[in-house]
mmCIF file of N, CA and C in Angstrom:
data_model
loop_
_atom_site.group_PDB
_atom_site.id
_atom_site.type_symbol
_atom_site.label_atom_id
_atom_site.label_comp_id
_atom_site.label_asym_id
_atom_site.label_seq_id
_atom_site.Cartn_x
_atom_site.Cartn_y
_atom_site.Cartn_z
ATOM 1 N N UNK A 441 -25.002 -23.708 -48.570
ATOM 2 C CA UNK A 441 -24.224 -24.560 -47.772
ATOM 3 C C UNK A 441 -23.674 -23.104 -46.875
ATOM 4 N N UNK A 442 -23.443 -23.336 -45.647
ATOM 5 C CA UNK A 442 -22.815 -22.430 -44.832
ATOM 6 C C UNK A 442 -21.031 -22.351 -45.108
ATOM 7 N N UNK A 443 -20.651 -21.224 -44.314
ATOM 8 C CA UNK A 443 -18.495 -21.491 -44.169
ATOM 9 C C UNK A 443 -18.991 -22.056 -42.740
ATOM 10 N N UNK A 444 -18.072 -23.358 -43.018
ATOM 11 C CA UNK A 444 -17.448 -24.321 -41.676
ATOM 12 C C UNK A 444 -16.316 -23.459 -41.568
ATOM 13 N N UNK A 445 -16.565 -22.990 -40.270
ATOM 14 C CA UNK A 445 -15.425 -22.662 -39.376
ATOM 15 C C UNK A 445 -15.051 -23.381 -37.575
ATOM 16 N N UNK A 446 -14.140 -23.865 -37.638
ATOM 17 C CA UNK A 446 -13.733 -24.769 -36.658
ATOM 18 C C UNK A 446 -13.747 -23.790 -35.338
ATOM 19 N N UNK A 447 -14.838 -24.415 -34.425
ATOM 20 C CA UNK A 447 -14.644 -23.695 -33.103
ATOM 21 C C UNK A 447 -12.918 -23.517 -32.878
ATOM 22 N N UNK A 448 -12.220 -22.531 -31.588
ATOM 23 C CA UNK A 448 -11.093 -22.367 -31.191
ATOM 24 C C UNK A 448 -11.219 -23.161 -29.515
ATOM 25 N N UNK A 449 -10.811 -24.649 -30.296
ATOM 26 C CA UNK A 449 -10.786 -25.923 -29.187
ATOM 27 C C UNK A 449 -9.547 -25.326 -28.589
ATOM 28 N N UNK A 450 -8.633 -24.638 -28.556
ATOM 29 C CA UNK A 450 -7.134 -24.392 -28.026
ATOM 30 C C UNK A 450 -7.353 -24.036 -26.836
ATOM 31 N N UNK A 451 -8.089 -22.534 -27.456
ATOM 32 C CA UNK A 451 -8.684 -21.920 -25.898
ATOM 33 C C UNK A 451 -10.032 -22.566 -25.166
ATOM 34 N N UNK A 452 -11.148 -22.878 -25.719
ATOM 35 C CA UNK A 452 -11.908 -24.012 -24.700
ATOM 36 C C UNK A 452 -11.206 -25.246 -23.999
ATOM 37 N N UNK A 453 -10.126 -25.891 -24.712
ATOM 38 C CA UNK A 453 -9.452 -26.397 -23.483
ATOM 39 C C UNK A 453 -8.164 -26.062 -23.308
ATOM 40 N N UNK A 454 -7.897 -24.866 -22.469
ATOM 41 C CA UNK A 454 -6.749 -23.976 -22.400
ATOM 42 C C UNK A 454 -6.298 -24.894 -21.472
ATOM 43 N N UNK A 455 -4.832 -25.727 -21.892
ATOM 44 C CA UNK A 455 -4.026 -26.031 -20.636
ATOM 45 C C UNK A 455 -4.123 -27.965 -21.069
ATOM 46 N N UNK A 456 -5.332 -27.799 -21.860
ATOM 47 C CA UNK A 456 -5.554 -29.667 -21.832
ATOM 48 C C UNK A 456 -5.238 -29.965 -23.304
ATOM 49 N N UNK A 457 -4.076 -29.986 -24.016
ATOM 50 C CA UNK A 457 -3.627 -30.401 -25.476
ATOM 51 C C UNK A 457 -4.068 -31.083 -26.186
ATOM 52 N N UNK A 458 -4.358 -32.631 -25.163
ATOM 53 C CA UNK A 458 -4.879 -34.186 -25.777
ATOM 54 C C UNK A 458 -6.234 -34.031 -26.175
ATOM 55 N N UNK A 459 -7.131 -32.802 -25.105
ATOM 56 C CA UNK A 459 -8.815 -32.629 -25.272
ATOM 57 C C UNK A 459 -8.969 -31.843 -26.448
ATOM 58 N N UNK A 460 -7.970 -31.033 -26.719
ATOM 59 C CA UNK A 460 -8.026 -30.013 -28.266
ATOM 60 C C UNK A 460 -7.691 -30.562 -28.937
ATOM 61 N N UNK A 461 -6.645 -31.540 -29.456
ATOM 62 C CA UNK A 461 -6.464 -32.219 -30.357
ATOM 63 C C UNK A 461 -7.357 -33.463 -30.591
ATOM 64 N N UNK A 462 -8.224 -34.045 -29.608
ATOM 65 C CA UNK A 462 -9.277 -34.655 -30.277
ATOM 66 C C UNK A 462 -10.531 -34.226 -30.448
ATOM 67 N N UNK A 463 -10.783 -32.454 -29.883
ATOM 68 C CA UNK A 463 -11.782 -31.858 -30.444
ATOM 69 C C UNK A 463 -11.878 -31.640 -31.860
ATOM 70 N N UNK A 464 -10.705 -31.315 -32.195
ATOM 71 C CA UNK A 464 -9.969 -31.099 -33.588
ATOM 72 C C UNK A 464 -10.318 -31.851 -34.515
ATOM 73 N N UNK A 465 -10.032 -33.609 -33.969
ATOM 74 C CA UNK A 465 -10.499 -34.411 -34.752
ATOM 75 C C UNK A 465 -11.946 -34.933 -35.364
ATOM 76 N N UNK A 466 -12.070 -35.215 -33.897
ATOM 77 C CA UNK A 466 -13.960 -35.283 -33.699
ATOM 78 C C UNK A 466 -14.528 -34.036 -34.361
ATOM 79 N N UNK A 467 -14.507 -32.871 -34.773
ATOM 80 C CA UNK A 467 -14.851 -31.848 -35.239
ATOM 81 C C UNK A 467 -15.014 -32.339 -37.154
ATOM 82 N N UNK A 468 -13.330 -32.305 -37.110
ATOM 83 C CA UNK A 468 -13.326 -32.495 -38.616
ATOM 84 C C UNK A 468 -14.133 -33.564 -39.196
ATOM 85 N N UNK A 469 -14.662 -34.962 -38.411
ATOM 86 C CA UNK A 469 -15.361 -36.542 -38.605
ATOM 87 C C UNK A 469 -16.683 -35.974 -38.852
ATOM 88 N N UNK A 470 -16.990 -35.388 -37.963
ATOM 89 C CA UNK A 470 -18.029 -35.021 -37.631
ATOM 90 C C UNK A 470 -18.699 -33.618 -38.657
ATOM 91 N N UNK A 471 -18.138 -32.496 -38.904
ATOM 92 C CA UNK A 471 -18.294 -31.842 -40.081
ATOM 93 C C UNK A 471 -18.208 -32.586 -41.713
ATOM 94 N N UNK A 472 -17.459 -33.486 -41.917
ATOM 95 C CA UNK A 472 -17.117 -34.517 -42.883
ATOM 96 C C UNK A 472 -18.491 -35.291 -42.736
ATOM 97 N N UNK A 473 -19.110 -35.947 -41.944
ATOM 98 C CA UNK A 473 -20.312 -36.466 -41.956
ATOM 99 C C UNK A 473 -21.466 -35.741 -42.345
ATOM 100 N N UNK A 474 -21.893 -34.898 -41.871
ATOM 101 C CA UNK A 474 -22.270 -33.807 -42.303
ATOM 102 C C UNK A 474 -22.610 -33.031 -43.147
ATOM 103 N N UNK A 475 -21.284 -33.029 -44.371
ATOM 104 C CA UNK A 475 -21.440 -32.634 -45.042
ATOM 105 C C UNK A 475 -21.522 -34.000 -46.446
ATOM 106 N N UNK A 476 -21.420 -34.933 -46.103
ATOM 107 C CA UNK A 476 -21.183 -36.265 -46.996
ATOM 108 C C UNK A 476 -23.010 -36.200 -47.060
ATOM 109 N N UNK A 477 -23.928 -35.584 -46.379
ATOM 110 C CA UNK A 477 -25.189 -35.926 -46.087
ATOM 111 C C UNK A 477 -25.773 -34.161 -46.689
ATOM 112 N N UNK A 478 -25.179 -33.536 -46.984
ATOM 113 C CA UNK A 478 -25.595 -32.461 -47.577
ATOM 114 C C UNK A 478 -26.406 -31.515 -46.366
ATOM 115 N N UNK A 479 -25.592 -31.616 -44.754
ATOM 116 C CA UNK A 479 -26.391 -31.464 -43.765
ATOM 117 C C UNK A 479 -25.767 -30.192 -43.086
ATOM 118 N N UNK A 480 -24.634 -29.625 -43.360
ATOM 119 C CA UNK A 480 -23.454 -28.902 -43.207
ATOM 120 C C UNK A 480 -24.625 -27.577 -42.950
ATOM 121 N N UNK A 481 -26.026 -27.463 -42.186
ATOM 122 C CA UNK A 481 -26.490 -26.010 -41.871
ATOM 123 C C UNK A 481 -25.519 -25.178 -40.370
ATOM 124 N N UNK A 482 -26.026 -23.978 -40.515
ATOM 125 C CA UNK A 482 -25.987 -23.511 -39.317
ATOM 126 C C UNK A 482 -26.023 -23.614 -38.165
ATOM 127 N N UNK A 483 -27.367 -24.656 -37.655
ATOM 128 C CA UNK A 483 -27.882 -25.269 -36.927
ATOM 129 C C UNK A 483 -26.953 -26.616 -36.533
ATOM 130 N N UNK A 484 -26.776 -27.243 -37.862
ATOM 131 C CA UNK A 484 -25.952 -28.661 -37.756
ATOM 132 C C UNK A 484 -24.747 -28.455 -37.240
ATOM 133 N N UNK A 485 -24.063 -27.135 -37.393
ATOM 134 C CA UNK A 485 -22.944 -26.760 -37.143
ATOM 135 C C UNK A 485 -22.792 -26.466 -35.792
ATOM 136 N N UNK A 486 -24.040 -25.620 -35.072
ATOM 137 C CA UNK A 486 -23.557 -25.768 -33.725
ATOM 138 C C UNK A 486 -24.235 -26.137 -32.589
ATOM 139 N N UNK A 487 -24.494 -27.897 -33.508
ATOM 140 C CA UNK A 487 -24.608 -28.843 -32.820
ATOM 141 C C UNK A 487 -23.329 -29.915 -32.743
ATOM 142 N N UNK A 488 -22.852 -29.987 -33.881
ATOM 143 C CA UNK A 488 -21.797 -30.292 -33.572
ATOM 144 C C UNK A 488 -20.682 -29.533 -32.956
ATOM 145 N N UNK A 489 -20.532 -28.740 -32.617
ATOM 146 C CA UNK A 489 -19.640 -27.972 -31.713
ATOM 147 C C UNK A 489 -19.955 -28.288 -30.433
ATOM 148 N N UNK A 490 -21.437 -28.284 -29.706
ATOM 149 C CA UNK A 490 -21.821 -29.275 -28.768
ATOM 150 C C UNK A 490 -21.214 -30.552 -29.213
ATOM 151 N N UNK A 491 -21.491 -31.215 -30.056
ATOM 152 C CA UNK A 491 -21.556 -32.522 -29.548
ATOM 153 C C UNK A 491 -19.724 -32.795 -29.798
ATOM 154 N N UNK A 492 -18.902 -32.217 -30.414
ATOM 155 C CA UNK A 492 -17.871 -32.399 -29.718
ATOM 156 C C UNK A 492 -17.477 -32.428 -28.665
ATOM 157 N N UNK A 493 -17.489 -31.037 -27.536
ATOM 158 C CA UNK A 493 -17.438 -30.953 -26.458
ATOM 159 C C UNK A 493 -17.781 -31.814 -25.615
ATOM 160 N N UNK A 494 -18.763 -32.169 -25.693
ATOM 161 C CA UNK A 494 -19.625 -33.315 -24.855
ATOM 162 C C UNK A 494 -18.589 -34.485 -24.932
ATOM 163 N N UNK A 495 -18.567 -34.712 -26.158
ATOM 164 C CA UNK A 495 -17.600 -36.227 -26.819
ATOM 165 C C UNK A 495 -16.260 -35.975 -26.128
ATOM 166 N N UNK A 496 -15.620 -35.107 -26.180
ATOM 167 C CA UNK A 496 -14.149 -35.241 -25.044
ATOM 168 C C UNK A 496 -14.194 -35.301 -23.807
ATOM 169 N N UNK A 497 -15.340 -34.634 -23.246
ATOM 170 C CA UNK A 497 -15.669 -34.576 -21.830
ATOM 171 C C UNK A 497 -15.934 -36.211 -21.580
ATOM 172 N N UNK A 498 -16.765 -37.102 -22.412
ATOM 173 C CA UNK A 498 -16.819 -37.865 -22.302
ATOM 174 C C UNK A 498 -15.509 -39.338 -22.214
ATOM 175 N N UNK A 499 -14.838 -38.438 -23.124
ATOM 176 C CA UNK A 499 -13.540 -39.502 -22.918
ATOM 177 C C UNK A 499 -12.746 -39.062 -22.355
ATOM 178 N N UNK A 500 -12.649 -38.410 -21.790
ATOM 179 C CA UNK A 500 -12.242 -38.036 -20.428
ATOM 180 C C UNK A 500 -12.613 -38.495 -18.999
ATOM 181 N N UNK A 501 -13.893 -38.683 -18.826
ATOM 182 C CA UNK A 501 -14.281 -38.766 -17.785
ATOM 183 C C UNK A 501 -14.761 -40.295 -17.788
ATOM 184 N N UNK A 502 -14.723 -41.205 -18.686
ATOM 185 C CA UNK A 502 -15.241 -42.837 -18.787
ATOM 186 C C UNK A 502 -14.028 -43.818 -18.537
ATOM 187 N N UNK A 503 -13.074 -43.388 -18.682
ATOM 188 C CA UNK A 503 -12.239 -44.600 -17.990
ATOM 189 C C UNK A 503 -12.143 -44.485 -16.815
ATOM 190 N N UNK A 504 -12.722 -43.616 -15.726
ATOM 191 C CA UNK A 504 -12.484 -43.641 -14.567
ATOM 192 C C UNK A 504 -13.443 -44.159 -14.020
ATOM 193 N N UNK A 505 -14.432 -43.184 -14.698
ATOM 194 C CA UNK A 505 -15.693 -43.811 -14.179
ATOM 195 C C UNK A 505 -15.927 -45.552 -14.382
ATOM 196 N N UNK A 506 -15.331 -45.689 -15.680
ATOM 197 C CA UNK A 506 -15.696 -47.541 -15.611
ATOM 198 C C UNK A 506 -14.892 -48.128 -14.799
ATOM 199 N N UNK A 507 -13.546 -47.782 -14.335
ATOM 200 C CA UNK A 507 -12.780 -48.441 -13.516
ATOM 201 C C UNK A 507 -13.280 -48.320 -11.788
ATOM 202 N N UNK A 508 -13.988 -47.543 -11.821
ATOM 203 C CA UNK A 508 -14.631 -46.944 -10.337
ATOM 204 C C UNK A 508 -15.893 -48.262 -10.080
ATOM 205 N N UNK A 509 -16.331 -47.787 -11.261
ATOM 206 C CA UNK A 509 -17.827 -48.671 -11.567
ATOM 207 C C UNK A 509 -19.126 -47.624 -10.567
ATOM 208 N N UNK A 510 -20.210 -48.341 -10.890
ATOM 209 C CA UNK A 510 -21.777 -47.036 -10.573
ATOM 210 C C UNK A 510 -21.744 -46.879 -9.103
ATOM 211 N N UNK A 511 -21.051 -47.445 -8.139
ATOM 212 C CA UNK A 511 -21.356 -47.645 -6.541
ATOM 213 C C UNK A 511 -19.824 -47.603 -6.221
ATOM 214 N N UNK A 512 -19.774 -46.510 -5.559
ATOM 215 C CA UNK A 512 -18.266 -46.376 -4.406
ATOM 216 C C UNK A 512 -18.821 -46.565 -3.304
ATOM 217 N N UNK A 513 -17.712 -47.260 -2.555
ATOM 218 C CA UNK A 513 -17.579 -47.466 -1.303
ATOM 219 C C UNK A 513 -17.028 -46.317 -0.349
ATOM 220 N N UNK A 514 -17.470 -45.769 0.793
ATOM 221 C CA UNK A 514 -17.784 -44.519 1.656
ATOM 222 C C UNK A 514 -16.473 -45.533 2.662
ATOM 223 N N UNK A 515 -15.725 -44.500 3.155
ATOM 224 C CA UNK A 515 -15.380 -44.111 4.295
ATOM 225 C C UNK A 515 -15.641 -45.191 5.264
ATOM 226 N N UNK A 516 -16.644 -45.140 6.142
ATOM 227 C CA UNK A 516 -17.295 -45.817 7.142
ATOM 228 C C UNK A 516 -18.145 -47.199 6.445
ATOM 229 N N UNK A 517 -18.135 -47.241 5.136
ATOM 230 C CA UNK A 517 -18.222 -48.462 5.090
ATOM 231 C C UNK A 517 -19.894 -48.713 4.280
ATOM 232 N N UNK A 518 -20.070 -47.524 4.038
ATOM 233 C CA UNK A 518 -21.993 -47.412 3.742
ATOM 234 C C UNK A 518 -21.455 -47.451 1.924
ATOM 235 N N UNK A 519 -22.312 -46.919 0.806
ATOM 236 C CA UNK A 519 -21.677 -46.972 -0.359
ATOM 237 C C UNK A 519 -22.646 -45.607 -0.901
ATOM 238 N N UNK A 520 -22.057 -45.515 -2.372
ATOM 239 C CA UNK A 520 -23.131 -43.936 -2.678
ATOM 240 C C UNK A 520 -22.397 -44.005 -4.431
ATOM 241 N N UNK A 521 -23.661 -43.200 -4.809
ATOM 242 C CA UNK A 521 -23.384 -43.545 -6.073
ATOM 243 C C UNK A 521 -22.730 -42.440 -6.819
ATOM 244 N N UNK A 522 -21.719 -43.061 -7.675
ATOM 245 C CA UNK A 522 -20.104 -42.387 -8.488
ATOM 246 C C UNK A 522 -20.945 -41.587 -9.283
ATOM 247 N N UNK A 523 -20.513 -40.054 -9.339
ATOM 248 C CA UNK A 523 -20.852 -38.894 -9.664
ATOM 249 C C UNK A 523 -20.856 -39.184 -11.245
ATOM 250 N N UNK A 524 -19.349 -39.864 -11.051
ATOM 251 C CA UNK A 524 -18.783 -39.417 -13.012
ATOM 252 C C UNK A 524 -20.128 -40.478 -13.699
ATOM 253 N N UNK A 525 -20.464 -41.651 -13.169
ATOM 254 C CA UNK A 525 -21.302 -42.547 -13.900
ATOM 255 C C UNK A 525 -22.122 -42.062 -14.028
ATOM 256 N N UNK A 526 -22.919 -41.154 -12.781
ATOM 257 C CA UNK A 526 -23.742 -40.098 -13.711
ATOM 258 C C UNK A 526 -23.479 -39.451 -15.002
ATOM 259 N N UNK A 527 -22.018 -38.707 -14.504
ATOM 260 C CA UNK A 527 -21.763 -37.544 -15.411
ATOM 261 C C UNK A 527 -21.521 -37.826 -16.772
ATOM 262 N N UNK A 528 -21.027 -39.484 -17.048
ATOM 263 C CA UNK A 528 -20.915 -40.017 -18.040
ATOM 264 C C UNK A 528 -22.542 -40.878 -19.003
ATOM 265 N N UNK A 529 -23.430 -41.361 -18.044
ATOM 266 C CA UNK A 529 -24.509 -41.363 -18.866
ATOM 267 C C UNK A 529 -25.552 -40.170 -19.084
ATOM 268 N N UNK A 530 -25.381 -38.807 -18.267
ATOM 269 C CA UNK A 530 -25.955 -37.890 -18.497
ATOM 270 C C UNK A 530 -25.023 -37.238 -20.458
ATOM 271 N N UNK A 531 -23.860 -37.586 -20.133
ATOM 272 C CA UNK A 531 -23.320 -37.384 -21.217
ATOM 273 C C UNK A 531 -23.653 -38.207 -22.786
ATOM 274 N N UNK A 532 -24.200 -39.605 -22.392
ATOM 275 C CA UNK A 532 -24.071 -40.433 -23.258
ATOM 276 C C UNK A 532 -25.507 -39.766 -23.829
ATOM 277 N N UNK A 533 -26.399 -39.894 -22.953
ATOM 278 C CA UNK A 533 -27.302 -39.258 -23.708
ATOM 279 C C UNK A 533 -27.908 -37.840 -24.499
ATOM 280 N N UNK A 534 -27.058 -36.387 -23.757
ATOM 281 C CA UNK A 534 -27.288 -35.667 -24.414
ATOM 282 C C UNK A 534 -26.695 -35.845 -25.983
ATOM 283 N N UNK A 535 -25.149 -36.745 -25.990
ATOM 284 C CA UNK A 535 -24.478 -36.828 -27.455
ATOM 285 C C UNK A 535 -25.272 -37.804 -28.592
ATOM 286 N N UNK A 536 -26.536 -38.559 -27.648
ATOM 287 C CA UNK A 536 -27.466 -38.706 -28.434
ATOM 288 C C UNK A 536 -28.452 -38.083 -29.286
ATOM 289 N N UNK A 537 -28.854 -37.753 -28.545
ATOM 290 C CA UNK A 537 -29.943 -36.552 -28.946
ATOM 291 C C UNK A 537 -29.253 -35.320 -30.176
ATOM 292 N N UNK A 538 -27.895 -35.155 -29.587
ATOM 293 C CA UNK A 538 -27.602 -34.350 -30.686
ATOM 294 C C UNK A 538 -27.029 -35.092 -32.114
ATOM 295 N N UNK A 539 -26.835 -35.976 -31.739
ATOM 296 C CA UNK A 539 -26.670 -36.998 -32.860
ATOM 297 C C UNK A 539 -28.089 -36.927 -33.917
ATOM 298 N N UNK A 540 -28.820 -37.569 -33.374
ATOM 299 C CA UNK A 540 -30.390 -37.523 -33.833
ATOM 300 C C UNK A 540 -30.401 -35.940 -34.033
ATOM 301 N N UNK A 541 -30.396 -34.853 -33.701
ATOM 302 C CA UNK A 541 -31.059 -33.811 -34.038
ATOM 303 C C UNK A 541 -29.919 -33.468 -36.119
ATOM 304 N N UNK A 542 -28.579 -33.767 -35.691
ATOM 305 C CA UNK A 542 -27.842 -33.966 -37.007
ATOM 306 C C UNK A 542 -28.037 -34.745 -37.996
ATOM 307 N N UNK A 543 -28.245 -35.908 -37.619
ATOM 308 C CA UNK A 543 -28.378 -37.219 -38.808
ATOM 309 C C UNK A 543 -29.744 -38.211 -38.693
ATOM 310 N N UNK A 544 -30.447 -37.718 -37.555
ATOM 311 C CA UNK A 544 -31.531 -38.798 -37.603
ATOM 312 C C UNK A 544 -31.731 -39.703 -37.385
ATOM 313 N N UNK A 545 -32.784 -40.476 -37.636
ATOM 314 C CA UNK A 545 -32.737 -42.174 -36.569
ATOM 315 C C UNK A 545 -32.492 -42.648 -38.079
ATOM 316 N N UNK A 546 -31.801 -43.911 -37.641
ATOM 317 C CA UNK A 546 -31.752 -44.979 -38.658
ATOM 318 C C UNK A 546 -33.026 -45.578 -38.715
ATOM 319 N N UNK A 547 -33.406 -46.066 -40.372
ATOM 320 C CA UNK A 547 -34.516 -46.451 -40.742
ATOM 321 C C UNK A 547 -34.823 -48.094 -40.984
ATOM 322 N N UNK A 548 -34.888 -48.457 -40.192
ATOM 323 C CA UNK A 548 -35.133 -50.247 -40.461
ATOM 324 C C UNK A 548 -36.349 -50.037 -42.084
ATOM 325 N N UNK A 549 -35.419 -50.629 -42.948
ATOM 326 C CA UNK A 549 -36.358 -51.051 -44.037
ATOM 327 C C UNK A 549 -37.368 -52.015 -44.022
ATOM 328 N N UNK A 550 -38.530 -52.229 -44.098
ATOM 329 C CA UNK A 550 -39.107 -53.380 -43.837
ATOM 330 C C UNK A 550 -38.411 -54.477 -45.096
ATOM 331 N N UNK A 551 -38.784 -55.808 -44.793
ATOM 332 C CA UNK A 551 -38.131 -57.035 -45.487
ATOM 333 C C UNK A 551 -39.477 -56.695 -46.543
ATOM 334 N N UNK A 552 -38.341 -56.709 -47.881
ATOM 335 C CA UNK A 552 -39.416 -56.936 -49.193
ATOM 336 C C UNK A 552 -40.169 -57.994 -49.284
ATOM 337 N N UNK A 553 -39.827 -59.205 -49.194
ATOM 338 C CA UNK A 553 -40.901 -60.897 -49.085
ATOM 339 C C UNK A 553 -41.392 -61.179 -47.658
ATOM 340 N N UNK A 554 -42.091 -62.374 -48.218
ATOM 341 C CA UNK A 554 -42.812 -62.653 -46.846
ATOM 342 C C UNK A 554 -42.116 -63.506 -46.457
ATOM 343 N N UNK A 555 -41.995 -64.122 -45.140
ATOM 344 C CA UNK A 555 -41.284 -65.432 -45.111
ATOM 345 C C UNK A 555 -42.357 -66.382 -45.448
ATOM 346 N N UNK A 556 -41.794 -67.622 -45.647
ATOM 347 C CA UNK A 556 -42.084 -68.772 -46.656
ATOM 348 C C UNK A 556 -43.243 -69.570 -44.624
ATOM 349 N N UNK A 557 -43.966 -70.180 -44.992
ATOM 350 C CA UNK A 557 -45.009 -70.300 -44.593
ATOM 351 C C UNK A 557 -44.545 -71.568 -43.670
ATOM 352 N N UNK A 558 -44.414 -71.428 -42.422
ATOM 353 C CA UNK A 558 -43.546 -72.960 -41.616
ATOM 354 C C UNK A 558 -42.412 -72.134 -41.324
ATOM 355 N N UNK A 559 -42.115 -71.191 -41.568
ATOM 356 C CA UNK A 559 -40.632 -70.859 -41.218
ATOM 357 C C UNK A 559 -40.502 -69.745 -39.967
ATOM 358 N N UNK A 560 -39.188 -69.301 -39.523
ATOM 359 C CA UNK A 560 -38.644 -68.954 -38.760
ATOM 360 C C UNK A 560 -38.159 -67.984 -38.764
ATOM 361 N N UNK A 561 -37.656 -67.023 -37.768
ATOM 362 C CA UNK A 561 -36.634 -65.761 -38.074
ATOM 363 C C UNK A 561 -35.568 -66.341 -38.103
ATOM 364 N N UNK A 562 -35.473 -67.421 -37.685
ATOM 365 C CA UNK A 562 -33.537 -68.079 -36.992
ATOM 366 C C UNK A 562 -33.481 -68.737 -38.787
ATOM 367 N N UNK A 563 -34.132 -69.401 -39.726
ATOM 368 C CA UNK A 563 -33.893 -69.909 -40.368
ATOM 369 C C UNK A 563 -32.774 -69.079 -41.335
ATOM 370 N N UNK A 564 -32.946 -67.912 -41.350
ATOM 371 C CA UNK A 564 -31.958 -67.132 -41.735
ATOM 372 C C UNK A 564 -30.526 -67.316 -41.482
ATOM 373 N N UNK A 565 -30.669 -67.462 -40.120
ATOM 374 C CA UNK A 565 -29.318 -67.619 -39.994
ATOM 375 C C UNK A 565 -28.825 -69.269 -39.882
ATOM 376 N N UNK A 566 -29.753 -70.383 -39.870
ATOM 377 C CA UNK A 566 -29.383 -71.396 -39.308
ATOM 378 C C UNK A 566 -29.084 -72.084 -40.960
ATOM 379 N N UNK A 567 -29.693 -72.222 -41.937
ATOM 380 C CA UNK A 567 -29.637 -72.394 -43.521
ATOM 381 C C UNK A 567 -30.760 -73.084 -43.787
ATOM 382 N N UNK A 568 -30.900 -73.456 -44.785
ATOM 383 C CA UNK A 568 -31.933 -73.667 -45.481
ATOM 384 C C UNK A 568 -32.419 -75.525 -45.355
ATOM 385 N N UNK A 569 -31.124 -75.837 -44.267
ATOM 386 C CA UNK A 569 -31.988 -77.574 -44.497
ATOM 387 C C UNK A 569 -31.449 -78.103 -42.505
ATOM 388 N N UNK A 570 -31.790 -77.172 -41.840
ATOM 389 C CA UNK A 570 -31.214 -76.880 -40.183
ATOM 390 C C UNK A 570 -32.262 -77.937 -39.444
ATOM 391 N N UNK A 571 -33.612 -78.375 -39.890
ATOM 392 C CA UNK A 571 -34.330 -78.824 -39.695
ATOM 393 C C UNK A 571 -34.712 -80.243 -39.750
ATOM 394 N N UNK A 572 -34.048 -80.646 -41.182
ATOM 395 C CA UNK A 572 -34.299 -82.356 -42.033
ATOM 396 C C UNK A 572 -32.877 -82.990 -41.037
ATOM 397 N N UNK A 573 -33.379 -84.077 -41.239
ATOM 398 C CA UNK A 573 -32.682 -85.676 -40.508
ATOM 399 C C UNK A 573 -31.939 -85.771 -41.784
ATOM 400 N N UNK A 574 -30.797 -86.467 -41.152
ATOM 401 C CA UNK A 574 -30.163 -87.037 -42.756
ATOM 402 C C UNK A 574 -29.758 -88.055 -42.488
#
């Protein structure tokens, strides 16, 4: 197991105490999840640092991007793509790649039993007597 040292988020996010505090919380949560899976390796801790920085940046950009939407209106009536929206999409992709690298992909377990003849996938949700008239 590698020694876990929290990055100096106060220095990284100079002048933005809220971002530094959010980074500290996210760091603790991410490292705890890695430890739970016995995956707190040097490589994953470096990924966790990049993940936390991206997540903090995303949390700062997303509210404004969401409010503005993906397309903005120009002063002369034209439209153009919102760069904040694009940045949020790219940060989402980066965070997903880091999450997959740290935690792997969620595996869907195959069903242990075969469905009965004449049944459908919806039967599980509709109940055993959904097609019967009373």
